[in-house]
């Protein structure tokens, strides 16, 4: 009887620990699935512009050499330009069929592979591998 009790208690504790983790993951996952390409681009735009802002700030603070700053700034600007172009393409409504096909295949890919992330060394937040700066605290990410 005591074993049964311990088993139930253990299970309950384990469940209490695991259920919120599982739930969080589930809502996160469904949020990703429900997100359209448009939402994704808007968020990407925010992150990219935020990263540029952070970079400018770091440069102003003297944390970066001019050479590093110009190199990274050029990469980020190119990244932002791509995002802006994609948004403009969607807004113009051109090639809607291709867009839908791409969206569907992107969703299929998303379901199969999780986005690779790296943990921020200063706050521990997961960041996409392509990010150069933490989306949470703005620290430079080391890959
Ligand atoms: Zn961080």
Short mmCIF file of N, CA, C and O and ligand atoms in Angstrom, two decimals:
data_model
loop_
_atom_site.label_atom_id
_atom_site.label_comp_id
_atom_site.label_asym_id
_atom_site.label_seq_id
_atom_site.Cartn_x
_atom_site.Cartn_y
_atom_site.Cartn_z
N UNK A 1 0.84 -1.21 0.00
CA UNK A 1 0.00 0.00 0.00
C UNK A 1 0.87 1.26 0.00
O UNK A 1 0.61 2.21 -0.75
N UNK A 2 1.92 1.22 0.84
CA UNK A 2 2.84 2.37 0.91
C UNK A 2 3.53 2.59 -0.43
O UNK A 2 3.77 3.72 -0.83
N UNK A 3 3.80 1.49 -1.13
CA UNK A 3 4.46 1.61 -2.44
C UNK A 3 3.55 2.30 -3.44
O UNK A 3 3.97 3.15 -4.22
N UNK A 4 2.28 1.91 -3.34
CA UNK A 4 1.29 2.49 -4.24
C UNK A 4 1.19 3.99 -3.99
O UNK A 4 1.18 4.81 -4.92
N UNK A 5 1.17 4.34 -2.70
CA UNK A 5 1.06 5.74 -2.30
C UNK A 5 2.26 6.54 -2.83
O UNK A 5 2.11 7.62 -3.40
N UNK A 6 3.46 5.94 -2.61
CA UNK A 6 4.69 6.60 -3.08
C UNK A 6 4.66 6.76 -4.60
O UNK A 6 5.09 7.79 -5.12
N UNK A 7 4.17 5.74 -5.24
CA UNK A 7 4.10 5.77 -6.71
C UNK A 7 3.21 6.89 -7.18
O UNK A 7 3.57 7.66 -8.07
N UNK A 8 2.06 7.01 -6.54
CA UNK A 8 1.10 8.06 -6.93
C UNK A 8 1.70 9.44 -6.66
O UNK A 8 1.66 10.34 -7.49
N UNK A 9 2.31 9.57 -5.47
CA UNK A 9 2.92 10.85 -5.07
C UNK A 9 4.04 11.22 -6.05
O UNK A 9 4.10 12.36 -6.52
N UNK A 10 4.88 10.24 -6.33
CA UNK A 10 5.99 10.47 -7.26
C UNK A 10 5.48 10.89 -8.62
O UNK A 10 6.00 11.83 -9.22
N UNK A 11 4.45 10.20 -9.06
CA UNK A 11 3.86 10.50 -10.36
C UNK A 11 3.27 11.90 -10.38
O UNK A 11 3.44 12.64 -11.35
N UNK A 12 2.63 12.26 -9.27
CA UNK A 12 2.01 13.59 -9.18
C UNK A 12 3.07 14.68 -9.23
O UNK A 12 2.89 15.69 -9.91
N UNK A 13 4.18 14.46 -8.50
CA UNK A 13 5.27 15.45 -8.48
C UNK A 13 5.87 15.58 -9.88
O UNK A 13 6.05 16.68 -10.40
N UNK A 14 6.13 14.43 -10.46
CA UNK A 14 6.72 14.40 -11.80
C UNK A 14 5.79 15.12 -12.79
O UNK A 14 6.23 15.92 -13.61
N UNK A 15 4.50 14.83 -12.64
CA UNK A 15 3.51 15.43 -13.51
C UNK A 15 3.47 16.94 -13.34
O UNK A 15 3.42 17.69 -14.31
N UNK A 16 3.54 17.38 -12.07
CA UNK A 16 3.50 18.81 -11.77
C UNK A 16 4.69 19.53 -12.39
O UNK A 16 4.59 20.69 -12.81
N UNK A 17 5.83 18.83 -12.45
CA UNK A 17 7.03 19.43 -13.03
C UNK A 17 6.95 19.43 -14.56
O UNK A 17 7.26 20.42 -15.20
N UNK A 18 6.51 18.29 -15.08
CA UNK A 18 6.55 18.11 -16.53
C UNK A 18 5.41 18.81 -17.28
O UNK A 18 5.63 19.33 -18.36
N UNK A 19 4.23 18.83 -16.70
CA UNK A 19 3.07 19.35 -17.41
C UNK A 19 3.25 20.82 -17.84
O UNK A 19 3.03 21.14 -19.01
N UNK A 20 3.70 21.72 -16.94
CA UNK A 20 3.88 23.10 -17.40
C UNK A 20 4.91 23.22 -18.52
O UNK A 20 4.73 24.01 -19.45
N UNK A 21 5.98 22.43 -18.42
CA UNK A 21 7.02 22.45 -19.45
C UNK A 21 6.43 22.01 -20.79
O UNK A 21 6.65 22.64 -21.81
N UNK A 22 5.68 20.94 -20.71
CA UNK A 22 5.07 20.37 -21.91
C UNK A 22 4.08 21.36 -22.51
O UNK A 22 4.07 21.60 -23.70
N UNK A 23 3.27 21.95 -21.64
CA UNK A 23 2.26 22.90 -22.08
C UNK A 23 2.89 24.10 -22.77
O UNK A 23 2.42 24.55 -23.78
N UNK A 24 3.97 24.59 -22.16
CA UNK A 24 4.65 25.76 -22.70
C UNK A 24 5.17 25.46 -24.11
O UNK A 24 5.04 26.26 -25.02
N UNK A 25 5.72 24.26 -24.23
CA UNK A 25 6.28 23.85 -25.51
C UNK A 25 5.17 23.74 -26.55
O UNK A 25 5.34 24.14 -27.68
N UNK A 26 4.03 23.22 -26.10
CA UNK A 26 2.91 23.03 -27.01
C UNK A 26 2.38 24.37 -27.52
O UNK A 26 2.16 24.50 -28.71
N UNK A 27 2.21 25.33 -26.62
CA UNK A 27 1.68 26.62 -27.05
C UNK A 27 2.69 27.31 -27.95
O UNK A 27 2.32 27.95 -28.92
N UNK A 28 3.95 27.15 -27.64
CA UNK A 28 5.01 27.74 -28.45
C UNK A 28 4.97 27.15 -29.85
O UNK A 28 5.07 27.87 -30.84
N UNK A 29 4.79 25.84 -29.90
CA UNK A 29 4.78 25.15 -31.17
C UNK A 29 3.57 25.55 -32.00
O UNK A 29 3.68 25.84 -33.17
N UNK A 30 2.40 25.60 -31.35
CA UNK A 30 1.19 25.96 -32.09
C UNK A 30 1.26 27.41 -32.54
O UNK A 30 0.74 27.76 -33.59
N UNK A 31 1.94 28.23 -31.74
CA UNK A 31 2.11 29.63 -32.13
C UNK A 31 2.94 29.73 -33.40
O UNK A 31 2.66 30.54 -34.26
N UNK A 32 3.94 28.87 -33.50
CA UNK A 32 4.79 28.86 -34.69
C UNK A 32 3.99 28.39 -35.90
O UNK A 32 4.06 28.98 -36.96
N UNK A 33 3.21 27.34 -35.70
CA UNK A 33 2.44 26.77 -36.80
C UNK A 33 1.39 27.76 -37.30
O UNK A 33 1.18 27.91 -38.49
N UNK A 34 0.74 28.47 -36.35
CA UNK A 34 -0.32 29.40 -36.72
C UNK A 34 0.23 30.67 -37.37
O UNK A 34 -0.50 31.41 -38.00
N UNK A 35 1.50 30.91 -37.19
CA UNK A 35 2.11 32.11 -37.71
C UNK A 35 2.20 32.05 -39.23
O UNK A 35 2.65 31.06 -39.79
N UNK A 36 1.79 33.10 -39.89
CA UNK A 36 1.90 33.14 -41.34
C UNK A 36 3.27 33.69 -41.72
O UNK A 36 3.99 34.20 -40.87
N UNK A 37 3.58 33.58 -42.98
CA UNK A 37 4.86 34.09 -43.47
C UNK A 37 4.95 35.59 -43.23
O UNK A 37 6.00 36.13 -42.91
N UNK A 38 3.81 36.23 -43.34
CA UNK A 38 3.72 37.67 -43.12
C UNK A 38 4.13 38.01 -41.67
O UNK A 38 4.95 38.90 -41.44
N UNK A 39 3.54 37.29 -40.72
CA UNK A 39 3.88 37.51 -39.30
C UNK A 39 5.36 37.29 -39.06
O UNK A 39 6.01 38.04 -38.34
N UNK A 40 5.84 36.22 -39.66
CA UNK A 40 7.24 35.84 -39.50
C UNK A 40 8.16 36.95 -40.02
O UNK A 40 9.15 37.31 -39.39
N UNK A 41 7.78 37.50 -41.17
CA UNK A 41 8.58 38.56 -41.77
C UNK A 41 8.54 39.83 -40.93
O UNK A 41 9.55 40.51 -40.77
N UNK A 42 7.36 40.11 -40.39
CA UNK A 42 7.22 41.29 -39.55
C UNK A 42 8.11 41.17 -38.31
O UNK A 42 8.77 42.11 -37.89
N UNK A 43 8.13 39.97 -37.75
CA UNK A 43 8.93 39.74 -36.55
C UNK A 43 10.42 39.79 -36.90
O UNK A 43 11.22 40.33 -36.16
N UNK A 44 10.72 39.21 -38.06
CA UNK A 44 12.11 39.21 -38.53
C UNK A 44 12.58 40.65 -38.74
O UNK A 44 13.71 41.00 -38.42
N UNK A 45 11.68 41.47 -39.26
CA UNK A 45 11.99 42.87 -39.49
C UNK A 45 12.30 43.55 -38.16
O UNK A 45 13.30 44.26 -38.05
N UNK A 46 11.45 43.30 -37.17
CA UNK A 46 11.64 43.91 -35.85
C UNK A 46 13.00 43.50 -35.27
O UNK A 46 13.75 44.32 -34.75
N UNK A 47 13.29 42.18 -35.36
CA UNK A 47 14.54 41.65 -34.79
C UNK A 47 15.75 42.23 -35.52
O UNK A 47 16.71 42.68 -34.89
N UNK A 48 15.66 42.26 -36.85
CA UNK A 48 16.77 42.77 -37.66
C UNK A 48 17.04 44.24 -37.36
O UNK A 48 18.18 44.64 -37.15
N UNK A 49 15.94 45.02 -37.33
CA UNK A 49 16.10 46.44 -37.04
C UNK A 49 16.62 46.66 -35.62
O UNK A 49 17.45 47.53 -35.37
N UNK A 50 16.14 45.81 -34.70
CA UNK A 50 16.60 45.87 -33.31
C UNK A 50 18.08 45.58 -33.22
O UNK A 50 18.82 46.26 -32.49
N UNK A 51 18.51 44.58 -33.98
CA UNK A 51 19.93 44.21 -33.99
C UNK A 51 20.79 45.35 -34.54
O UNK A 51 21.87 45.61 -34.01
N UNK A 52 20.30 46.01 -35.57
CA UNK A 52 21.04 47.14 -36.15
C UNK A 52 21.14 48.26 -35.13
O UNK A 52 22.20 48.85 -34.94
N UNK A 53 20.02 48.50 -34.44
CA UNK A 53 19.98 49.53 -33.40
C UNK A 53 21.00 49.21 -32.30
O UNK A 53 21.75 50.09 -31.86
N UNK A 54 21.01 47.95 -31.89
CA UNK A 54 21.95 47.52 -30.84
C UNK A 54 23.39 47.70 -31.31
O UNK A 54 24.26 48.11 -30.55
N UNK A 55 23.61 47.34 -32.58
CA UNK A 55 24.95 47.44 -33.14
C UNK A 55 25.41 48.90 -33.15
O UNK A 55 26.54 49.20 -32.75
N UNK A 56 24.52 49.78 -33.61
CA UNK A 56 24.84 51.21 -33.63
C UNK A 56 25.18 51.69 -32.22
O UNK A 56 26.12 52.46 -32.03
N UNK A 57 24.40 51.22 -31.26
CA UNK A 57 24.59 51.62 -29.88
C UNK A 57 25.95 51.14 -29.37
O UNK A 57 26.70 51.90 -28.76
N UNK A 58 26.26 49.88 -29.67
CA UNK A 58 27.55 49.32 -29.23
C UNK A 58 28.72 50.06 -29.85
O UNK A 58 29.74 50.26 -29.21
N UNK A 59 28.53 50.43 -31.11
CA UNK A 59 29.59 51.16 -31.80
C UNK A 59 29.78 52.54 -31.17
O UNK A 59 30.91 52.98 -30.93
N UNK A 60 28.66 53.19 -30.84
CA UNK A 60 28.71 54.51 -30.22
C UNK A 60 29.39 54.43 -28.85
O UNK A 60 30.06 55.36 -28.42
N UNK A 61 29.18 53.30 -28.17
CA UNK A 61 29.79 53.10 -26.84
C UNK A 61 31.27 52.75 -26.96
O UNK A 61 31.95 52.61 -25.95
N UNK A 62 31.73 52.54 -28.17
CA UNK A 62 33.13 52.20 -28.38
C UNK A 62 33.46 50.74 -28.15
O UNK A 62 34.62 50.38 -27.95
N UNK A 63 32.42 49.87 -28.19
CA UNK A 63 32.65 48.44 -27.96
C UNK A 63 33.14 47.73 -29.23
O UNK A 63 33.62 46.61 -29.17
N UNK A 64 32.95 48.38 -30.37
CA UNK A 64 33.32 47.75 -31.64
C UNK A 64 34.31 48.63 -32.39
O UNK A 64 34.24 49.86 -32.31
N UNK A 65 35.20 47.98 -33.13
CA UNK A 65 36.10 48.75 -33.99
C UNK A 65 35.31 49.16 -35.22
O UNK A 65 34.32 48.52 -35.57
N UNK A 66 35.77 50.22 -35.87
CA UNK A 66 35.07 50.71 -37.06
C UNK A 66 34.97 49.62 -38.13
O UNK A 66 33.94 49.47 -38.79
N UNK A 67 36.04 48.85 -38.23
CA UNK A 67 36.10 47.78 -39.24
C UNK A 67 35.01 46.73 -38.98
O UNK A 67 34.26 46.36 -39.87
N UNK A 68 34.94 46.27 -37.72
CA UNK A 68 33.93 45.28 -37.32
C UNK A 68 32.53 45.83 -37.53
O UNK A 68 31.66 45.16 -38.07
N UNK A 69 32.36 47.07 -37.09
CA UNK A 69 31.05 47.71 -37.17
C UNK A 69 30.58 47.77 -38.61
O UNK A 69 29.45 47.37 -38.92
N UNK A 70 31.44 48.23 -39.50
CA UNK A 70 31.05 48.38 -40.90
C UNK A 70 30.73 47.04 -41.55
O UNK A 70 29.81 46.93 -42.34
N UNK A 71 31.51 46.04 -41.17
CA UNK A 71 31.32 44.70 -41.75
C UNK A 71 29.97 44.12 -41.31
O UNK A 71 29.18 43.68 -42.13
N UNK A 72 29.74 44.14 -39.99
CA UNK A 72 28.50 43.58 -39.45
C UNK A 72 27.29 44.41 -39.89
O UNK A 72 26.24 43.88 -40.22
N UNK A 73 27.47 45.73 -39.93
CA UNK A 73 26.38 46.63 -40.33
C UNK A 73 25.95 46.34 -41.76
O UNK A 73 24.76 46.33 -42.06
N UNK A 74 26.93 46.08 -42.62
CA UNK A 74 26.64 45.78 -44.02
C UNK A 74 25.86 44.46 -44.13
O UNK A 74 24.89 44.37 -44.88
N UNK A 75 26.28 43.47 -43.34
CA UNK A 75 25.58 42.17 -43.34
C UNK A 75 24.14 42.34 -42.88
O UNK A 75 23.21 41.80 -43.46
N UNK A 76 23.98 43.10 -41.79
CA UNK A 76 22.64 43.31 -41.23
C UNK A 76 21.75 44.10 -42.18
O UNK A 76 20.57 43.80 -42.32
N UNK A 77 22.33 45.10 -42.84
CA UNK A 77 21.56 45.89 -43.79
C UNK A 77 21.08 45.03 -44.95
O UNK A 77 19.95 45.16 -45.40
N UNK A 78 21.94 44.12 -45.39
CA UNK A 78 21.59 43.21 -46.48
C UNK A 78 20.45 42.30 -46.02
O UNK A 78 19.50 42.05 -46.77
N UNK A 79 20.55 41.83 -44.77
CA UNK A 79 19.52 40.97 -44.19
C UNK A 79 18.19 41.71 -44.14
O UNK A 79 17.16 41.18 -44.53
N UNK A 80 18.25 42.95 -43.67
CA UNK A 80 17.04 43.78 -43.56
C UNK A 80 16.45 44.04 -44.94
O UNK A 80 15.23 44.00 -45.11
N UNK A 81 17.32 44.27 -45.91
CA UNK A 81 16.86 44.56 -47.28
C UNK A 81 16.07 43.38 -47.83
O UNK A 81 15.04 43.57 -48.48
N UNK A 82 16.56 42.16 -47.55
CA UNK A 82 15.87 40.95 -48.02
C UNK A 82 14.48 40.87 -47.39
O UNK A 82 13.49 40.62 -48.08
N UNK A 83 14.41 41.12 -46.10
CA UNK A 83 13.13 41.07 -45.38
C UNK A 83 12.17 42.11 -45.94
O UNK A 83 11.00 41.82 -46.22
N UNK A 84 12.66 43.33 -46.15
CA UNK A 84 11.81 44.39 -46.69
C UNK A 84 11.30 44.03 -48.09
O UNK A 84 10.15 44.28 -48.41
N UNK A 85 12.19 43.44 -48.87
CA UNK A 85 11.80 43.04 -50.22
C UNK A 85 10.69 41.99 -50.20
O UNK A 85 9.75 42.06 -50.96
N UNK A 86 10.86 41.02 -49.28
CA UNK A 86 9.86 39.95 -49.17
C UNK A 86 8.52 40.51 -48.73
O UNK A 86 7.46 40.10 -49.22
N UNK A 87 8.55 41.45 -47.79
CA UNK A 87 7.31 42.07 -47.31
C UNK A 87 6.64 42.83 -48.45
O UNK A 87 5.43 42.72 -48.66
N UNK A 88 7.45 43.57 -49.19
CA UNK A 88 6.94 44.35 -50.31
C UNK A 88 6.31 43.43 -51.36
O UNK A 88 5.27 43.73 -51.92
N UNK A 89 6.97 42.29 -51.56
CA UNK A 89 6.49 41.31 -52.54
C UNK A 89 5.10 40.80 -52.14
O UNK A 89 4.21 40.67 -52.97
N UNK A 90 4.95 40.51 -50.84
CA UNK A 90 3.66 40.02 -50.35
C UNK A 90 2.61 41.13 -50.46
O UNK A 90 1.49 40.89 -50.91
N UNK A 91 3.00 42.33 -50.08
CA UNK A 91 2.07 43.46 -50.10
C UNK A 91 1.58 43.77 -51.52
O UNK A 91 0.44 44.18 -51.70
N UNK A 92 2.44 43.60 -52.48
CA UNK A 92 2.06 43.89 -53.86
C UNK A 92 1.09 42.84 -54.40
O UNK A 92 0.45 43.04 -55.42
N UNK A 93 0.99 41.71 -53.68
CA UNK A 93 0.04 40.67 -54.05
C UNK A 93 0.44 39.88 -55.28
O UNK A 93 -0.33 39.09 -55.81
N UNK A 94 1.67 40.10 -55.73
CA UNK A 94 2.15 39.40 -56.92
C UNK A 94 2.44 37.94 -56.60
O UNK A 94 2.90 37.62 -55.50
N UNK A 95 2.16 37.11 -57.56
CA UNK A 95 2.52 35.70 -57.46
C UNK A 95 1.96 35.03 -56.19
O UNK A 95 2.67 34.40 -55.43
N UNK A 96 0.67 35.23 -55.99
CA UNK A 96 0.03 34.72 -54.78
C UNK A 96 0.05 33.20 -54.70
O UNK A 96 0.23 32.63 -53.62
N UNK A 97 -0.10 32.56 -55.85
CA UNK A 97 -0.08 31.09 -55.89
C UNK A 97 1.26 30.53 -55.42
O UNK A 97 1.32 29.61 -54.62
N UNK A 98 2.33 31.14 -55.93
CA UNK A 98 3.67 30.70 -55.55
C UNK A 98 3.89 30.93 -54.06
O UNK A 98 4.51 30.12 -53.37
N UNK A 99 3.33 32.02 -53.58
CA UNK A 99 3.46 32.37 -52.17
C UNK A 99 2.77 31.31 -51.30
O UNK A 99 3.33 30.88 -50.28
N UNK A 100 1.59 30.91 -51.72
CA UNK A 100 0.83 29.91 -50.96
C UNK A 100 1.57 28.57 -50.98
O UNK A 100 1.70 27.91 -49.94
N UNK A 101 2.08 28.20 -52.14
CA UNK A 101 2.84 26.94 -52.25
C UNK A 101 4.05 26.97 -51.33
O UNK A 101 4.35 26.00 -50.65
N UNK A 102 4.73 28.11 -51.35
CA UNK A 102 5.93 28.25 -50.53
C UNK A 102 5.58 28.18 -49.04
O UNK A 102 6.27 27.56 -48.25
N UNK A 103 4.48 28.83 -48.72
CA UNK A 103 3.99 28.84 -47.33
C UNK A 103 3.71 27.42 -46.85
O UNK A 103 4.09 27.05 -45.74
N UNK A 104 3.05 26.65 -47.69
CA UNK A 104 2.69 25.28 -47.32
C UNK A 104 3.94 24.42 -47.15
O UNK A 104 4.07 23.69 -46.17
N UNK A 105 4.87 24.54 -48.08
CA UNK A 105 6.09 23.73 -47.96
C UNK A 105 6.92 24.17 -46.76
O UNK A 105 7.56 23.36 -46.10
N UNK A 106 6.88 25.47 -46.45
CA UNK A 106 7.59 25.99 -45.28
C UNK A 106 7.00 25.40 -44.01
O UNK A 106 7.71 25.05 -43.08
N UNK A 107 5.67 25.29 -43.99
CA UNK A 107 4.99 24.73 -42.83
C UNK A 107 5.36 23.26 -42.66
O UNK A 107 5.57 22.80 -41.54
N UNK A 108 5.44 22.56 -43.78
CA UNK A 108 5.81 21.15 -43.72
C UNK A 108 7.22 21.00 -43.18
O UNK A 108 7.50 20.12 -42.37
N UNK A 109 8.11 21.87 -43.65
CA UNK A 109 9.50 21.83 -43.18
C UNK A 109 9.59 22.16 -41.70
O UNK A 109 10.35 21.54 -40.97
N UNK A 110 8.77 23.13 -41.29
CA UNK A 110 8.78 23.56 -39.89
C UNK A 110 8.35 22.43 -38.98
O UNK A 110 8.88 22.24 -37.91
N UNK A 111 7.36 21.67 -39.44
CA UNK A 111 6.85 20.56 -38.64
C UNK A 111 7.93 19.50 -38.47
O UNK A 111 7.99 18.82 -37.45
N UNK A 112 8.78 19.35 -39.48
CA UNK A 112 9.81 18.32 -39.43
C UNK A 112 11.03 18.75 -38.63
O UNK A 112 11.54 18.00 -37.82
N UNK A 113 11.50 19.96 -38.89
CA UNK A 113 12.72 20.40 -38.20
C UNK A 113 12.46 21.59 -37.31
O UNK A 113 11.82 22.54 -37.70
N UNK A 114 12.98 21.49 -36.10
CA UNK A 114 12.87 22.62 -35.18
C UNK A 114 13.92 23.65 -35.58
O UNK A 114 14.95 23.29 -36.18
N UNK A 115 13.66 24.91 -35.29
CA UNK A 115 14.62 25.96 -35.62
C UNK A 115 15.84 25.82 -34.71
O UNK A 115 15.69 25.78 -33.49
N UNK A 116 17.05 25.70 -35.27
CA UNK A 116 18.22 25.56 -34.41
C UNK A 116 18.48 26.86 -33.65
O UNK A 116 18.42 27.94 -34.22
N UNK A 117 18.69 26.71 -32.36
CA UNK A 117 18.91 27.90 -31.55
C UNK A 117 20.21 27.79 -30.75
O UNK A 117 20.75 26.71 -30.60
N UNK A 118 20.66 28.93 -30.28
CA UNK A 118 21.82 28.97 -29.41
C UNK A 118 21.44 29.78 -28.18
O UNK A 118 20.67 30.73 -28.27
N UNK A 119 21.95 29.35 -27.02
CA UNK A 119 21.59 30.05 -25.78
C UNK A 119 22.49 31.27 -25.60
O UNK A 119 23.69 31.22 -25.84
N UNK A 120 21.88 32.37 -25.19
CA UNK A 120 22.63 33.60 -24.92
C UNK A 120 23.54 33.39 -23.71
O UNK A 120 23.11 32.83 -22.71
N UNK A 121 24.77 33.85 -23.82
CA UNK A 121 25.72 33.62 -22.72
C UNK A 121 25.45 34.55 -21.53
O UNK A 121 25.86 34.27 -20.42
N UNK A 122 24.72 35.64 -21.75
CA UNK A 122 24.46 36.51 -20.60
C UNK A 122 23.09 36.30 -19.96
O UNK A 122 22.98 36.40 -18.75
N UNK A 123 22.04 35.98 -20.74
CA UNK A 123 20.74 35.78 -20.10
C UNK A 123 20.16 34.38 -20.32
O UNK A 123 19.18 34.02 -19.69
N UNK A 124 20.77 33.60 -21.21
CA UNK A 124 20.34 32.21 -21.40
C UNK A 124 19.16 32.03 -22.33
O UNK A 124 18.69 30.92 -22.53
N UNK A 125 18.65 33.10 -22.91
CA UNK A 125 17.51 32.99 -23.83
C UNK A 125 17.91 32.29 -25.12
O UNK A 125 19.01 32.52 -25.62
N UNK A 126 17.01 31.43 -25.65
CA UNK A 126 17.34 30.80 -26.93
C UNK A 126 17.21 31.81 -28.06
O UNK A 126 16.25 32.59 -28.09
N UNK A 127 18.18 31.81 -28.96
CA UNK A 127 18.17 32.70 -30.11
C UNK A 127 18.43 31.90 -31.38
O UNK A 127 19.21 30.97 -31.35
N UNK A 128 17.77 32.28 -32.48
CA UNK A 128 18.07 31.59 -33.74
C UNK A 128 19.57 31.71 -34.05
O UNK A 128 20.16 32.75 -33.77
N UNK A 129 20.11 30.67 -34.63
CA UNK A 129 21.55 30.63 -34.92
C UNK A 129 21.99 31.78 -35.83
O UNK A 129 23.15 32.18 -35.79
N UNK A 130 21.06 32.28 -36.64
CA UNK A 130 21.41 33.34 -37.58
C UNK A 130 21.53 34.71 -36.90
O UNK A 130 22.08 35.63 -37.48
N UNK A 131 21.02 34.80 -35.66
CA UNK A 131 21.08 36.08 -34.94
C UNK A 131 22.49 36.37 -34.46
O UNK A 131 23.21 35.47 -34.05
N UNK A 132 22.84 37.64 -34.50
CA UNK A 132 24.15 38.04 -34.01
C UNK A 132 24.03 38.63 -32.61
O UNK A 132 25.00 38.69 -31.87
N UNK A 133 22.81 39.07 -32.28
CA UNK A 133 22.57 39.66 -30.97
C UNK A 133 21.34 39.02 -30.33
O UNK A 133 20.41 38.65 -31.02
N UNK A 134 21.38 38.92 -28.99
CA UNK A 134 20.29 38.30 -28.25
C UNK A 134 19.01 39.11 -28.42
O UNK A 134 19.03 40.33 -28.28
N UNK A 135 17.88 38.43 -28.70
CA UNK A 135 16.61 39.12 -28.87
C UNK A 135 16.07 39.62 -27.54
O UNK A 135 15.25 40.53 -27.50
N UNK A 136 16.55 39.02 -26.43
CA UNK A 136 16.06 39.40 -25.10
C UNK A 136 16.86 40.55 -24.50
O UNK A 136 16.31 41.54 -24.06
N UNK A 137 18.20 40.37 -24.44
CA UNK A 137 19.01 41.35 -23.72
C UNK A 137 19.96 42.14 -24.63
O UNK A 137 20.60 43.09 -24.18
N UNK A 138 20.04 41.77 -25.91
CA UNK A 138 20.86 42.53 -26.85
C UNK A 138 22.35 42.24 -26.80
O UNK A 138 23.12 42.89 -27.48
N UNK A 139 22.74 41.24 -25.99
CA UNK A 139 24.16 40.90 -25.90
C UNK A 139 24.61 40.25 -27.21
O UNK A 139 23.83 39.63 -27.91
N UNK A 140 25.89 40.42 -27.53
CA UNK A 140 26.45 39.81 -28.73
C UNK A 140 26.49 38.29 -28.52
O UNK A 140 26.93 37.83 -27.46
N UNK A 141 26.02 37.53 -29.50
CA UNK A 141 26.00 36.07 -29.37
C UNK A 141 27.28 35.47 -29.92
O UNK A 141 27.77 35.88 -30.96
N UNK A 142 27.79 34.50 -29.17
CA UNK A 142 28.98 33.79 -29.63
C UNK A 142 28.55 32.47 -30.20
O UNK A 142 27.82 31.71 -29.58
N UNK A 143 29.00 32.15 -31.41
CA UNK A 143 28.63 30.87 -32.03
C UNK A 143 29.81 29.93 -32.03
O UNK A 143 30.92 30.36 -32.28
ZN1 LIG B 1 20.56 37.52 -23.72
#
